PDB file of C-alpha atoms in Angstrom:
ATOM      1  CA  UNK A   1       0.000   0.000   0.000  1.00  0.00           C
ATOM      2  CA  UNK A   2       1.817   3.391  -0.754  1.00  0.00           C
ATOM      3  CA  UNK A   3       0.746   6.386   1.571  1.00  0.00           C
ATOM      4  CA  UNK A   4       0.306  10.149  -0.323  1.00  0.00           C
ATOM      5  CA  UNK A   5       2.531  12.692   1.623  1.00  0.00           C
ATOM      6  CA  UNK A   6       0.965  15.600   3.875  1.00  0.00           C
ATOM      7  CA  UNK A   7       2.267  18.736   3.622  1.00  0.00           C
ATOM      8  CA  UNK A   8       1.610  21.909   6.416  1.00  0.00           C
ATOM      9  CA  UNK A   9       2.336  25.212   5.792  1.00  0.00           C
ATOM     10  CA  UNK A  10       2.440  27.089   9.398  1.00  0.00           C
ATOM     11  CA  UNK A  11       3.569  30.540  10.236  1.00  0.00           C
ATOM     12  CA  UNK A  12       3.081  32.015  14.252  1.00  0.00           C
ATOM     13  CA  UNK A  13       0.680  29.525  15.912  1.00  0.00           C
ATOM     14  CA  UNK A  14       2.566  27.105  18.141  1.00  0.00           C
ATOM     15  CA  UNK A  15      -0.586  25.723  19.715  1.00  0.00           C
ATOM     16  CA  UNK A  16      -2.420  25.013  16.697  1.00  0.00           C
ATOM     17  CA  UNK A  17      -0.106  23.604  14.839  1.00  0.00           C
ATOM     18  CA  UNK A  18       0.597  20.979  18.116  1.00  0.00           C
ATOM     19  CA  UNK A  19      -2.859  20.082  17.966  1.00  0.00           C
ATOM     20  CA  UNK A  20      -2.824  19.631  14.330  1.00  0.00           C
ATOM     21  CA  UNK A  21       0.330  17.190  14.405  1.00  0.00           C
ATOM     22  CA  UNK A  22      -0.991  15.436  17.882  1.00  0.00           C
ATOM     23  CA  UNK A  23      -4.089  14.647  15.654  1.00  0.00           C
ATOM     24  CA  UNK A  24      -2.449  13.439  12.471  1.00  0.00           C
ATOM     25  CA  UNK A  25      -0.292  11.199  14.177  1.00  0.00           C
ATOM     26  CA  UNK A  26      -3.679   9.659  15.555  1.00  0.00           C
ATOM     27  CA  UNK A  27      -4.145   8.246  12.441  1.00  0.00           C
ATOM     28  CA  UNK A  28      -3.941   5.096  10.747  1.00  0.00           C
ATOM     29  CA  UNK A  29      -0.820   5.018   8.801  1.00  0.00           C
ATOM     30  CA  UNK A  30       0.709   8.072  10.149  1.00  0.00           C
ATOM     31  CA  UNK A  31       4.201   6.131  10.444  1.00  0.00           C
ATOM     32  CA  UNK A  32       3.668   4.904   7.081  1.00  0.00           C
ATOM     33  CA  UNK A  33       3.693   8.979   5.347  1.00  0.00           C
ATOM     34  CA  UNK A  34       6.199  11.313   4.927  1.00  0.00           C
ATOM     35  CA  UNK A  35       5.341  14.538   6.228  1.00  0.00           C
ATOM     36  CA  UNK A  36       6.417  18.280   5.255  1.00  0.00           C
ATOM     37  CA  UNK A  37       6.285  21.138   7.055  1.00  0.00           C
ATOM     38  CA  UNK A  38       7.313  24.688   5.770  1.00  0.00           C
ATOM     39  CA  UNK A  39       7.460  27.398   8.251  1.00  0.00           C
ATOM     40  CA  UNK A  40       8.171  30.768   6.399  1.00  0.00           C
ATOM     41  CA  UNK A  41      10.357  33.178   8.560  1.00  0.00           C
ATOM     42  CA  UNK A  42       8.913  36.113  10.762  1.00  0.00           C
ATOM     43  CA  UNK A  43       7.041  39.156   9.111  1.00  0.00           C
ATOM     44  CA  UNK A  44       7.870  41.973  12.070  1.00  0.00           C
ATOM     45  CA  UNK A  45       9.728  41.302  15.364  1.00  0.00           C
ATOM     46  CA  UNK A  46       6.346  40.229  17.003  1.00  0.00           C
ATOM     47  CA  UNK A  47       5.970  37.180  15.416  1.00  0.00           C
ATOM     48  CA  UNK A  48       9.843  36.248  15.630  1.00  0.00           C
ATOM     49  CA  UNK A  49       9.180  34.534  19.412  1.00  0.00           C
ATOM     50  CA  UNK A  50       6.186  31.969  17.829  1.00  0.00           C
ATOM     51  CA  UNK A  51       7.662  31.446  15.223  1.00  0.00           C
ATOM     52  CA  UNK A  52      10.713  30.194  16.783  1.00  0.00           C
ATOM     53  CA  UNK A  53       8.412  28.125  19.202  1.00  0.00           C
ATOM     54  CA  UNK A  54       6.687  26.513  15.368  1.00  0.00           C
ATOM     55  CA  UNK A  55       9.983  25.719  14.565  1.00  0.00           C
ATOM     56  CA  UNK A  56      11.388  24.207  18.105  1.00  0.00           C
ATOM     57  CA  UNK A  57       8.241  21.770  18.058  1.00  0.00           C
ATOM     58  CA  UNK A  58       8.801  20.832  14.544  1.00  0.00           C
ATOM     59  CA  UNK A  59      12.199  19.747  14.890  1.00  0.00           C
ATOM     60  CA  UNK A  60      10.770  17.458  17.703  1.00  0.00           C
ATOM     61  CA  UNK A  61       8.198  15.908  15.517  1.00  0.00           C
ATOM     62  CA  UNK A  62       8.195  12.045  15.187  1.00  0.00           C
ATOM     63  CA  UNK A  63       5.801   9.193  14.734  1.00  0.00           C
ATOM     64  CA  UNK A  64       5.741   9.464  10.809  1.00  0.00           C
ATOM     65  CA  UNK A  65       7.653   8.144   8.212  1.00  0.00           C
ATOM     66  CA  UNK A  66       9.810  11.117   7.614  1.00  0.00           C
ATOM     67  CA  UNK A  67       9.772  14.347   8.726  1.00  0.00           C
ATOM     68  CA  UNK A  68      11.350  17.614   5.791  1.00  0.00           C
ATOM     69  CA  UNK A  69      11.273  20.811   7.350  1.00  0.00           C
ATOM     70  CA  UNK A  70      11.381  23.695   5.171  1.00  0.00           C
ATOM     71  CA  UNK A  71      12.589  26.969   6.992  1.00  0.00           C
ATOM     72  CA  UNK A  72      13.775  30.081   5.143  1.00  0.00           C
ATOM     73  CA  UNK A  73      15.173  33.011   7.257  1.00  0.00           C
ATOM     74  CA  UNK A  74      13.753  35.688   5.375  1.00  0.00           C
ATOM     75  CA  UNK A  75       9.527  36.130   5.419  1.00  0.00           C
ATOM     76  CA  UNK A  76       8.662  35.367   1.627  1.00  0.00           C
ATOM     77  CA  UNK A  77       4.879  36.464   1.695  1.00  0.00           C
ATOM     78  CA  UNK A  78       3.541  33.229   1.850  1.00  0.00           C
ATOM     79  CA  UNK A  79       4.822  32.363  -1.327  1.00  0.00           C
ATOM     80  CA  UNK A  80       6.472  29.167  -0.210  1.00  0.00           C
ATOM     81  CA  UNK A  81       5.770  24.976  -0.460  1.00  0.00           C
ATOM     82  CA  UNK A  82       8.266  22.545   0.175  1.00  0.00           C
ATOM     83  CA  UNK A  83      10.495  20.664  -2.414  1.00  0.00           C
ATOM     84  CA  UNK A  84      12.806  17.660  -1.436  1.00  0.00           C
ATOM     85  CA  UNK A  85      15.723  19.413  -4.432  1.00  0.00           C
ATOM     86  CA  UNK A  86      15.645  23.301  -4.370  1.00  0.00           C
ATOM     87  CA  UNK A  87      13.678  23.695  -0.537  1.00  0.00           C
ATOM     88  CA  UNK A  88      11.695  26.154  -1.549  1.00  0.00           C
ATOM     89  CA  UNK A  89       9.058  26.672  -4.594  1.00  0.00           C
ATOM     90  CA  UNK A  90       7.830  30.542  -4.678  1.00  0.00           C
ATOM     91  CA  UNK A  91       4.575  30.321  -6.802  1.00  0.00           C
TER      92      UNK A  91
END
């Protein structure tokens, strides 16, 4: 059986996106997909501190296949998905 990959996109909400990965690995299968996570870099100096805390937890994620983390330094408007080759797609 082959397993599509998931792929979250997740900017300044720490708790959220916890819940959201808590409840994915939940489910059947889980272990079985890849997951990607792109986490585009802090807009103003408020968001620096949760954004930081997105990217702590994500680096702590297990319970799936595989785990890419995509995590430019610079803010890119949102224009970002992940890629396994360049680690970044703007569209």
């Amino acid at each position: 059986m082959k397993y599509s990959p998931m792929f979250i996109s997740v900017f300044d909400r720490p708790h959220h996106f916890k819940h959201c990965i808590e409840s994915l690995k939940k489910n059947h299968g889980a272990d079985k997909t890849e997951l990607y996570i792109s986490s585009d870099g802090p807009d103003s100096d408020d968001s620096f501190d949760k954004v930081n805390q997105v990217r702590t937890y994500a680096r702590s994620i297990h319970g799936f296949k595989k785990v890419n983390l995509f995590f430019p330094k610079e803010n890119t408007g949102r224009k970002i998905i992940g890629d396994t080759k360049k680690n970044i797609y703007s569209f």
